[in-house]
Coordinates of C-alpha atoms in Angstrom, one line a residue:
X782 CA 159.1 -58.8 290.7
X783 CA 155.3 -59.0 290.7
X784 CA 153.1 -55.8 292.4
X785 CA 150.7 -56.4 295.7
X786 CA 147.0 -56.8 294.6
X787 CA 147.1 -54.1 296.9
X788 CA 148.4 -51.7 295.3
X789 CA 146.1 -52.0 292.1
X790 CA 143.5 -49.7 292.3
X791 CA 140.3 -49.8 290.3
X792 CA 137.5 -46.7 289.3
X793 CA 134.5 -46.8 290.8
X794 CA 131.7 -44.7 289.6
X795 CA 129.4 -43.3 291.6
X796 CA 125.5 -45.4 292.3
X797 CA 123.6 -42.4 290.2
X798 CA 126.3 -42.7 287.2
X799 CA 124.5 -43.0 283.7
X800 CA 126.3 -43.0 280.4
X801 CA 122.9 -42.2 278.3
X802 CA 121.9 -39.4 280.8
X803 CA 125.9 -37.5 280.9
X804 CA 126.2 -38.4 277.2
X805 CA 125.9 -35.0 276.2
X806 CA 128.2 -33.7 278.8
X807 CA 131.1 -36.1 277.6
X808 CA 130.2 -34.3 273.8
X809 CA 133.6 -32.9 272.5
X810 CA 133.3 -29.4 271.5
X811 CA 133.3 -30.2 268.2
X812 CA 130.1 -32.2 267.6
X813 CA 128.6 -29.4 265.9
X814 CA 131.1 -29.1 262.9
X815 CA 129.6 -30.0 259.6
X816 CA 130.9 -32.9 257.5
X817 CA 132.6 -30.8 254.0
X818 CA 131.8 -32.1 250.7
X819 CA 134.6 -34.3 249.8
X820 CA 136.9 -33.0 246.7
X821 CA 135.9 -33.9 243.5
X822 CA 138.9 -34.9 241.9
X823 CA 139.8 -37.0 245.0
X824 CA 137.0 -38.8 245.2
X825 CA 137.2 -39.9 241.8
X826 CA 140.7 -41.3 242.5
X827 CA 139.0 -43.2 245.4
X828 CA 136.1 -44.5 243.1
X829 CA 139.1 -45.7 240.5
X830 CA 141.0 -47.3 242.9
X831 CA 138.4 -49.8 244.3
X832 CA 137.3 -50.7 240.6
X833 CA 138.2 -53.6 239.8
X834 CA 138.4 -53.7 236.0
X835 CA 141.8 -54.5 234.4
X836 CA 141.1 -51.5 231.7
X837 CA 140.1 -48.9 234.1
X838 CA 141.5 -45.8 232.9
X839 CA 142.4 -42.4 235.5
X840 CA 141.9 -39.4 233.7
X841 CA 141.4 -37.2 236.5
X842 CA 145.4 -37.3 237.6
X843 CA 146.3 -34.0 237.5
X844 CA 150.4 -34.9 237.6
X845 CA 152.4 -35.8 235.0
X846 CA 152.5 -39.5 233.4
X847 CA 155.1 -41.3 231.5
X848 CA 154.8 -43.7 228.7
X849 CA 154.0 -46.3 231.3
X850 CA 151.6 -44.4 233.2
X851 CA 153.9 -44.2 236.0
X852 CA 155.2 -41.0 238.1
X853 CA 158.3 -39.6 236.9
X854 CA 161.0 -37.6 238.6
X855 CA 163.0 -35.8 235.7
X856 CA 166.7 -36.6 234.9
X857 CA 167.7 -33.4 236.2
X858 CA 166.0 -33.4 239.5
X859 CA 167.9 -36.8 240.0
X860 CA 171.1 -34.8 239.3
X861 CA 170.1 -31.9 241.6
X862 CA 169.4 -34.4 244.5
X863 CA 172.5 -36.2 244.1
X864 CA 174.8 -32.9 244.3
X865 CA 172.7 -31.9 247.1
X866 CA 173.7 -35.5 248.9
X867 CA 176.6 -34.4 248.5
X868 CA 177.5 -30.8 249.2
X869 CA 174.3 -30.1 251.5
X870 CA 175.7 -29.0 254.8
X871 CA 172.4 -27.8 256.7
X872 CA 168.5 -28.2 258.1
X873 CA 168.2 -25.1 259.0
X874 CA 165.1 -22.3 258.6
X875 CA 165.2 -20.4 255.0
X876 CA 164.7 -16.5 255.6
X877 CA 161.2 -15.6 255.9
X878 CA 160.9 -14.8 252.0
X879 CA 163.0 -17.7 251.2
X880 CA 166.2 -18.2 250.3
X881 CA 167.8 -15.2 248.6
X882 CA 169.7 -17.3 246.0
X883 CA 166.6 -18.8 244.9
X884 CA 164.7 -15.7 244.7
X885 CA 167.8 -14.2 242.5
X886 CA 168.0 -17.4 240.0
X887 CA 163.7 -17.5 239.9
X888 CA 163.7 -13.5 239.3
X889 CA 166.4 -14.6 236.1
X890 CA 163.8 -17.2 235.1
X891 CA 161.0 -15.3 235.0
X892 CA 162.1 -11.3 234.2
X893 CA 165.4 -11.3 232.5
X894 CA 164.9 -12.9 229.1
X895 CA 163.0 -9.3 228.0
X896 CA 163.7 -6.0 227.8
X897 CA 161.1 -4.2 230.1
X898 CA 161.1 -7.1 232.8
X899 CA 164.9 -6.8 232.7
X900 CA 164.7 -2.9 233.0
X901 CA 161.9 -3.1 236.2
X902 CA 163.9 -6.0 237.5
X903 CA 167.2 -3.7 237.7
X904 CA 165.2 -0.8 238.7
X905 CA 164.3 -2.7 241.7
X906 CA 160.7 -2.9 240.6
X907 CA 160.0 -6.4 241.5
X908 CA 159.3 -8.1 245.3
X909 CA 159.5 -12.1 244.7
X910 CA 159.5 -14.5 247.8
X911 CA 159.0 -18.1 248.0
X912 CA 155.7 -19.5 248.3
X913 CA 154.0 -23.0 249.1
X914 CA 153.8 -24.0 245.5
X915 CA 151.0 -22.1 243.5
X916 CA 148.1 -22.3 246.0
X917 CA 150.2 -21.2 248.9
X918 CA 151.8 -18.4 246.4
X919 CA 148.6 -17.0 245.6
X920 CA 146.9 -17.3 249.4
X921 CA 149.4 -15.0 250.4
X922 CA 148.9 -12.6 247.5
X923 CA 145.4 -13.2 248.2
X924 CA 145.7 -12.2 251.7
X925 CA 148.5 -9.7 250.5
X926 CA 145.2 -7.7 248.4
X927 CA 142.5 -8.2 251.4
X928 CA 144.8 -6.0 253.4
X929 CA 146.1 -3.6 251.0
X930 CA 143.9 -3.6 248.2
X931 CA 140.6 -1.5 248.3
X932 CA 138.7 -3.7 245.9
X933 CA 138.0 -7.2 247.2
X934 CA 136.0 -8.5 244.6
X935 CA 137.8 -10.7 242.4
X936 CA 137.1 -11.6 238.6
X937 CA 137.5 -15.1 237.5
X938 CA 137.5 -17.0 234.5
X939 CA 134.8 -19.8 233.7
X940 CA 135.5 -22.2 234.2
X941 CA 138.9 -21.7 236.5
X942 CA 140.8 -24.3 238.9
X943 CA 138.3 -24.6 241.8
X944 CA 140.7 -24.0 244.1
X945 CA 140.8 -20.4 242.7
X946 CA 137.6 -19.7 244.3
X947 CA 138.5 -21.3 247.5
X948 CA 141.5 -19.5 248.3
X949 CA 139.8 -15.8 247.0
X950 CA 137.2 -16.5 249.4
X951 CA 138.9 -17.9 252.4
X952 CA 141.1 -14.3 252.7
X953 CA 138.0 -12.5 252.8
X954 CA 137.5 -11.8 248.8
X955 CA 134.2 -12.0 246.8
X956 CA 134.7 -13.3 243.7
X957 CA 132.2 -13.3 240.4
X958 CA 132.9 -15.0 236.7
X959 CA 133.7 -13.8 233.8
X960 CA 133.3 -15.3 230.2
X961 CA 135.7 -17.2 228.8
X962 CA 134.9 -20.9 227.8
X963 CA 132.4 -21.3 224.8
X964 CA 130.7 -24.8 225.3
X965 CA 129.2 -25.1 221.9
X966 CA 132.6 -24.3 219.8
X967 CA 135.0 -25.8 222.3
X968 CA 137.0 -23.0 222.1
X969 CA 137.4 -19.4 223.6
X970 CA 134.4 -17.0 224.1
X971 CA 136.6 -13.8 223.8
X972 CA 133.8 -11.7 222.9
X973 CA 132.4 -12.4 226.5
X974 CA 135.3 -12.0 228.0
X975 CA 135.9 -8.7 227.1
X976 CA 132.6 -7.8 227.4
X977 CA 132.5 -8.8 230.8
X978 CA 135.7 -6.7 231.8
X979 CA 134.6 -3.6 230.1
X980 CA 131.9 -4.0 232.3
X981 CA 134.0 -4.1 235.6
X982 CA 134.3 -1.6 238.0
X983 CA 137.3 0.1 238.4
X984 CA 140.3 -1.2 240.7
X985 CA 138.7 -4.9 240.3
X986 CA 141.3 -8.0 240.5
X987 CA 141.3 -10.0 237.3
X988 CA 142.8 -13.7 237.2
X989 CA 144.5 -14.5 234.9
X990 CA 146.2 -17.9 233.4
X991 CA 149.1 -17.4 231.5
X992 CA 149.0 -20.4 229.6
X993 CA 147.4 -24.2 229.5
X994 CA 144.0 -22.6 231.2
X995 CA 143.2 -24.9 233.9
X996 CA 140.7 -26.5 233.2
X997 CA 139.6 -26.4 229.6
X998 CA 143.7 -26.2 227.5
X999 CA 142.5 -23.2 226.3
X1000 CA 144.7 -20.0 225.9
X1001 CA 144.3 -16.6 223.8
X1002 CA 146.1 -15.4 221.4
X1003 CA 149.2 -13.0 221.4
X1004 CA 147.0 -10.9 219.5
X1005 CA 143.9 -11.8 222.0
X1006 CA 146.1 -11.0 224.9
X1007 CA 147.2 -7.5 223.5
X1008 CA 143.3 -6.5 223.7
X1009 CA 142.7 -8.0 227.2
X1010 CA 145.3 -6.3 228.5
X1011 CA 144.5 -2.8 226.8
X1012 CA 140.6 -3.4 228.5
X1013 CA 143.1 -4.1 232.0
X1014 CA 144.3 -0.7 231.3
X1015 CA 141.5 1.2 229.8
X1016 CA 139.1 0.2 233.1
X1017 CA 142.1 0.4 235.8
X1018 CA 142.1 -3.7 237.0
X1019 CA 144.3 -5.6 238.9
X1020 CA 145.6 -8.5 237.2
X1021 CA 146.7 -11.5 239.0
X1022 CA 148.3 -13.8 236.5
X1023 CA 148.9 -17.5 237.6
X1024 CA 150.9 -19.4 235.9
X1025 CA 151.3 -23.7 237.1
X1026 CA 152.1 -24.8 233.7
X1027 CA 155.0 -22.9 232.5
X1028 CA 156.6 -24.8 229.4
X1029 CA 153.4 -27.2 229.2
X1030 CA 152.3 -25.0 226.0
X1031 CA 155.4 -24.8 223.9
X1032 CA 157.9 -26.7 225.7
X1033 CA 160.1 -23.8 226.2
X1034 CA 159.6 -22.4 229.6
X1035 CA 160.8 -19.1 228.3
X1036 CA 159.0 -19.5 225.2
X1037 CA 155.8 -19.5 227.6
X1038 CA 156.7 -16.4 228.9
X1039 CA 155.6 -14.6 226.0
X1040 CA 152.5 -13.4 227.3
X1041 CA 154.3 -11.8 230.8
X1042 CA 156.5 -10.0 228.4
X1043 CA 153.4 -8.4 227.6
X1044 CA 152.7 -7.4 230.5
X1045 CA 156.3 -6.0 231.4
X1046 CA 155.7 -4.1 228.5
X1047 CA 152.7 -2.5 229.4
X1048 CA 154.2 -1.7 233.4
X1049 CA 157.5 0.3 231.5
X1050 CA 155.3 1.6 229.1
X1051 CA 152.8 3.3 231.8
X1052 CA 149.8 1.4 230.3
X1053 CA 149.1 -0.6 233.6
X1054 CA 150.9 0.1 237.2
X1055 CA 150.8 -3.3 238.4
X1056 CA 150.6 -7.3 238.0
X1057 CA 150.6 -10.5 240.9
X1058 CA 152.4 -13.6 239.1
X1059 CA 152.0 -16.6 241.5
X1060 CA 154.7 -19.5 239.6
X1061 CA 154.9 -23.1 240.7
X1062 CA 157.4 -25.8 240.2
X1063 CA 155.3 -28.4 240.8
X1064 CA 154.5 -29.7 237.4
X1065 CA 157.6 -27.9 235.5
X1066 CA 160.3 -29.9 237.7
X1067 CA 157.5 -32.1 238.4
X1068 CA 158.2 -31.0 242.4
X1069 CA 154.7 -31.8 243.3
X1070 CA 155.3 -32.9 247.0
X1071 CA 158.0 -30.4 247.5
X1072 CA 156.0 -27.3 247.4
X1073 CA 157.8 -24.8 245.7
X1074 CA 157.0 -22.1 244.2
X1075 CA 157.3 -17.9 243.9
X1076 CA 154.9 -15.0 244.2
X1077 CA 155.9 -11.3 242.8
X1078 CA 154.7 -8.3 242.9
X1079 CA 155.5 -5.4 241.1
X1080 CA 156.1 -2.3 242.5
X1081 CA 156.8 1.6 241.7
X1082 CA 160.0 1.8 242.4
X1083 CA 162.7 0.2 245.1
X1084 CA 160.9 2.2 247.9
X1085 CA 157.6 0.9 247.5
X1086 CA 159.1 -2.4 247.2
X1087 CA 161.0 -2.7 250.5
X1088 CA 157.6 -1.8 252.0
X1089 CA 155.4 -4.5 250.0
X1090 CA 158.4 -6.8 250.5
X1091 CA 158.3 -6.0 254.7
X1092 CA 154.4 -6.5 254.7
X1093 CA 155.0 -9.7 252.5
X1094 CA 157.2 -11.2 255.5
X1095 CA 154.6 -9.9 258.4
X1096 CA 152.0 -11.5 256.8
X1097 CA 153.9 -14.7 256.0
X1098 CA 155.4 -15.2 259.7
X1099 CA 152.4 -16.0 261.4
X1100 CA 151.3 -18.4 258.6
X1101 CA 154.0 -20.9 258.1
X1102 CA 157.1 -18.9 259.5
X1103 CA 159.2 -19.8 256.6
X1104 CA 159.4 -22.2 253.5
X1105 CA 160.2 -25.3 253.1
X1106 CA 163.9 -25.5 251.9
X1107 CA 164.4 -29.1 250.5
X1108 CA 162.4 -27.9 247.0
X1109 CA 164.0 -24.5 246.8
X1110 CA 167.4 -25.9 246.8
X1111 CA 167.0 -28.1 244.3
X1112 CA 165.7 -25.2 242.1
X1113 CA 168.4 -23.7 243.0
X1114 CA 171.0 -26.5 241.8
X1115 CA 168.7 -26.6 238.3
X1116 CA 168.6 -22.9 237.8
X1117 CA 172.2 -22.0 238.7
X1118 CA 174.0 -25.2 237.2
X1119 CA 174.9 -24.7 233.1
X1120 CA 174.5 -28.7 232.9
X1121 CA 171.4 -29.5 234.9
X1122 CA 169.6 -26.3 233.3
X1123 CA 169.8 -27.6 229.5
X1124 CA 168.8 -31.0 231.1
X1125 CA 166.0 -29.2 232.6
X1126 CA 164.9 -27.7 229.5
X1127 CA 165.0 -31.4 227.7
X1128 CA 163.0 -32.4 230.7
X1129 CA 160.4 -30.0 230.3
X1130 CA 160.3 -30.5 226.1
X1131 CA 159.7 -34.4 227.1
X1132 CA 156.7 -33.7 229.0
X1133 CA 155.0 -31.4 226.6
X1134 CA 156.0 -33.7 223.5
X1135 CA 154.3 -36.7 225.1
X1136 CA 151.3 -34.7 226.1
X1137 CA 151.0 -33.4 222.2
X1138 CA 151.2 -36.7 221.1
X1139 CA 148.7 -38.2 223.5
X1140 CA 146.5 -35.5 222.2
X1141 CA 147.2 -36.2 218.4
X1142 CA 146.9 -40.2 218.8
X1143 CA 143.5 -40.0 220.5
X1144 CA 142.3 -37.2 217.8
X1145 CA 143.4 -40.1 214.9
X1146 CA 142.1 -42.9 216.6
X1147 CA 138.5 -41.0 217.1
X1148 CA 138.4 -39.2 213.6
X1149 CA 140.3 -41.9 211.3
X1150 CA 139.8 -45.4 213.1
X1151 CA 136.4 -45.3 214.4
X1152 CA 135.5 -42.2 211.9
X1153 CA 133.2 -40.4 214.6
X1154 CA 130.8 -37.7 213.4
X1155 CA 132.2 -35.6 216.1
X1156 CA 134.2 -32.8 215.4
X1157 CA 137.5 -33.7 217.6
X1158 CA 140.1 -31.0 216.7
X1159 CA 140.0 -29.0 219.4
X1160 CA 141.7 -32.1 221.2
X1161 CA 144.5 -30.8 219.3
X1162 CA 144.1 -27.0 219.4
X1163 CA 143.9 -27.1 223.2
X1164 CA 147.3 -26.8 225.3
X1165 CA 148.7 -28.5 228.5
X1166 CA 148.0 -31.1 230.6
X1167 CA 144.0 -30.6 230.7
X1168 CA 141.5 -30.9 228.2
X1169 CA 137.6 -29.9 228.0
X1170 CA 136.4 -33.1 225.6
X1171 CA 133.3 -32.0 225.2
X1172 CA 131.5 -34.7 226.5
X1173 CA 128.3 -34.3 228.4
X1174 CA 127.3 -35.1 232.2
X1175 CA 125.4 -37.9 231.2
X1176 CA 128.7 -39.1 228.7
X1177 CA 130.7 -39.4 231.4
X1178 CA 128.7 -41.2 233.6
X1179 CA 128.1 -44.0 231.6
X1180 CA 132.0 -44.3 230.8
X1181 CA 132.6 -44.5 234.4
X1182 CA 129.9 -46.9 234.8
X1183 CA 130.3 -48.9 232.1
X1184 CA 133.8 -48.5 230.7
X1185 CA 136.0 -47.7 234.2
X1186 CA 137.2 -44.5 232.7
X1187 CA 137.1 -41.4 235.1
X1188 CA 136.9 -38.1 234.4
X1189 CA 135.0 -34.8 236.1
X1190 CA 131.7 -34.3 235.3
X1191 CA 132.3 -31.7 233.1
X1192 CA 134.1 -33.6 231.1
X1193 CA 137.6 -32.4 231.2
X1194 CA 140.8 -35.3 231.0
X1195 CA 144.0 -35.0 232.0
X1196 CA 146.0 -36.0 228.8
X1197 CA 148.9 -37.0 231.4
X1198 CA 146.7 -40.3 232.2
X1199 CA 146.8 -41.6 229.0
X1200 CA 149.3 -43.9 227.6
X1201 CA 149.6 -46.4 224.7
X1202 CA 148.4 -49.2 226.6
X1203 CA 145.3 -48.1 227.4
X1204 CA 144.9 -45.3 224.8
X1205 CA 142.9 -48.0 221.8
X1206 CA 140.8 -49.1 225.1
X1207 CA 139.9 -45.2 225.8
X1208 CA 139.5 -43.9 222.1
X1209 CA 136.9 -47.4 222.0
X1210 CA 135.1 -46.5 224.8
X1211 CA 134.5 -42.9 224.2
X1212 CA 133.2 -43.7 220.7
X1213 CA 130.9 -46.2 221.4
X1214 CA 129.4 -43.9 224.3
X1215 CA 129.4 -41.0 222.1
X1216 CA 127.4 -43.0 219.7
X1217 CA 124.8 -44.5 221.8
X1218 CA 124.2 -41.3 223.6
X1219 CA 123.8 -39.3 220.3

């Protein structure tokens, strides 16, 4: 059946109407907002996308790689989905904190392998709750020391993830660097960073990386880190120790705990009250998308904790309610299953061994194949996913213009990008630019 014409109706602006003269009465509210710089790292992966070039090379991927230079979801995340398939028996919203299974198991991970974490663990020491991965995890700690915390100036290293600064800022902290990356020897400027925190004023927050330093691969020593965490002592600072790359350095995530027993040691020994460990799964389990991950604090005693674990959840519930639960229940099946666990650890050992050896081929091909007079070692030295090459502004310019291989402009790689099919193409590229730029 077909309508009357009648009963169309049509709009009929008024005589005086004029589009130009009401045009900024029709504005929406927000024609003021500023465009934001675009992110670095994703505007690369825009720029290496539309390129053409059949050798074009991504080195600013900062997720794991295989051989192939492919994505890769580890066996035991494949075994964890399918006995989730098939025993999963609910959608429904995870406690505010998170699921306390996964808090137990993740608390195991992370505090039971030594003595004092064991001892503060069973002393009720210890507030863990699920977080968004590591940048939600340390956004709520963040917010967690705007409120509580009477400090709000944060020390940082330099160079640190960006997104350090970002989410500091954003809850309402001021943040200022501190030494730690020497330029000229590629390696760590410890003398400047302990120079720098002897010259902090008390009750300051410290970040901290635990291991593979995002973005350079450099870590300290055990030795380094028993002096940086006397000066934490000996000048009353807050450390907050992030740790994305758990098992990256050794490829033993307990292994790469060393440096937290250190700091459990120094909490039972009276030597500092307190730490903030944010922990992610992302690269670990390689969970990127599920965003998962833990933040802890450590407390006095079980008092102080069931208030710092209530303040936890108040701030939390406005922000995102809850967490996700998909993620955490497949840590869950890892952590808690004998089987999946040592396939998890084999996993992890895979990762790391590829990255080493992606490291030590492009260290041979630049020293012994195309004998460059640069001094390449600390390719090797450095640990993780990231490197600091070395290579200048200008250096990496013209390999993105003229070679297709993309990398920051402070010349840090992510050894996950490279692969042997496009590793002779790379270790070419950056000797020939080295050369003519020398």
């Amino acid at each position: 059946m077909f309508r009357s014409s009648k009963s169309v109706r049509y709009i009929r602006f008024p005589s005086t109407y004029s589009l130009a003269s009401n045009l900024v009465r029709f504005q929406s509210r927000w024609a003021g907002v500023p465009q934001a710089p675009s992110d670095k790292i994703l505007g690369l992966s825009l720029l290496y996308t539309l390129d053409a070039n059949p050798n074009k090379v991504d080195l600013g991927v900062g997720a794991y790689r295989d051989g192939n230079g492919s994505p890769w979801i580890l066996p035991s995340v494949r075994m964890a989905e399918k006995i989730l398939q098939d025993t999963e028996s609910d959608k429904e919203y995870s406690p505010i904190l998170g699921s306390p299974k996964f808090i137990q198991l993740v608390q195991k991970l992370l505090f039971a392998h030594d003595t004092s974490g064991f001892q503060l663990l069973a002393d009720g020491r210890i507030v863990t709750a699920q977080g968004l991965s590591g940048t939600g995890s340390l956004r709520v700690l963040a917010e967690f020391l705007h409120r509580f915390h009477s400090n709000h100036h944060v020390k940082v290293p330099d160079p640190t993830w960006t997104n350090h600064l970002s989410i500091m800022k954003d809850s309402g902290l001021t943040t200022s660097a501190y030494r730690y990356y020497d330029q000229k020897s590629n390696a760590l400027d410890f003398d400047g960073l302990l120079e720098d925190l002897s010259r902090s004023e008390e009750g300051t927050i410290v970040l901290l990386h635990l291991s593979c330093h995002n973005p350079t691969g450099v870590d300290s020593s055990p030795e380094q880190w028993d002096e940086i965490i006397k000066m934490l002592s000996e000048r009353n600072l807050v450390p907050v120790v992030d740790t994305a790359y758990q098992g990256f350095q050794s490829g033993d995530p307990v292994k790469d705990l060393a440096t937290l027993f250190k700091f459990n040691d120094a909490v039972a020994m009276g030597k500092i009250p307190t730490y903030l460990l944010s922990q992610s799964f992302a690269k670990n389990m390689g969970l990127y998308g599920e965003r998962v991950g833990t933040l802890s604090v450590i407390c006095s005693g079980p008092r102080e904790s069931e208030r710092v674990r209530s303040q936890l959840a108040k701030l939390i519930r406005p922000m995102y309610s809850s967490p996700p639960t998909h993620g955490s229940k497949l840590v869950e099946t890892i952590l808690g299953n004998e089987d999946i666990y040592n396939q998890w650890l084999n996993d992890v050992k895979t990762m790391c061994d590829r990255l080493d050896s992606m490291r030590l081929l492009l260290y041979d091909k630049l020293t012994v194949e195309y004998n460059s007079a640069l001094d390449w070692e600390h390719i090797i030295t450095q640990k993780g996913m990231f490197c600091y090459t070395g290579l200048n502004p200008r250096q990496v310019e013209k390999l993105r213009s003229t070679k297709s291989v993309y990398m920051t402009a402070d010349g840090r790689i992510s050894i996950a990008g490279i692969c042997l099919k496009n590793i002779d193409y790379l270790a070419r590229s950056i000797d020939e630019v080295t050369k003519e730029t020398a």
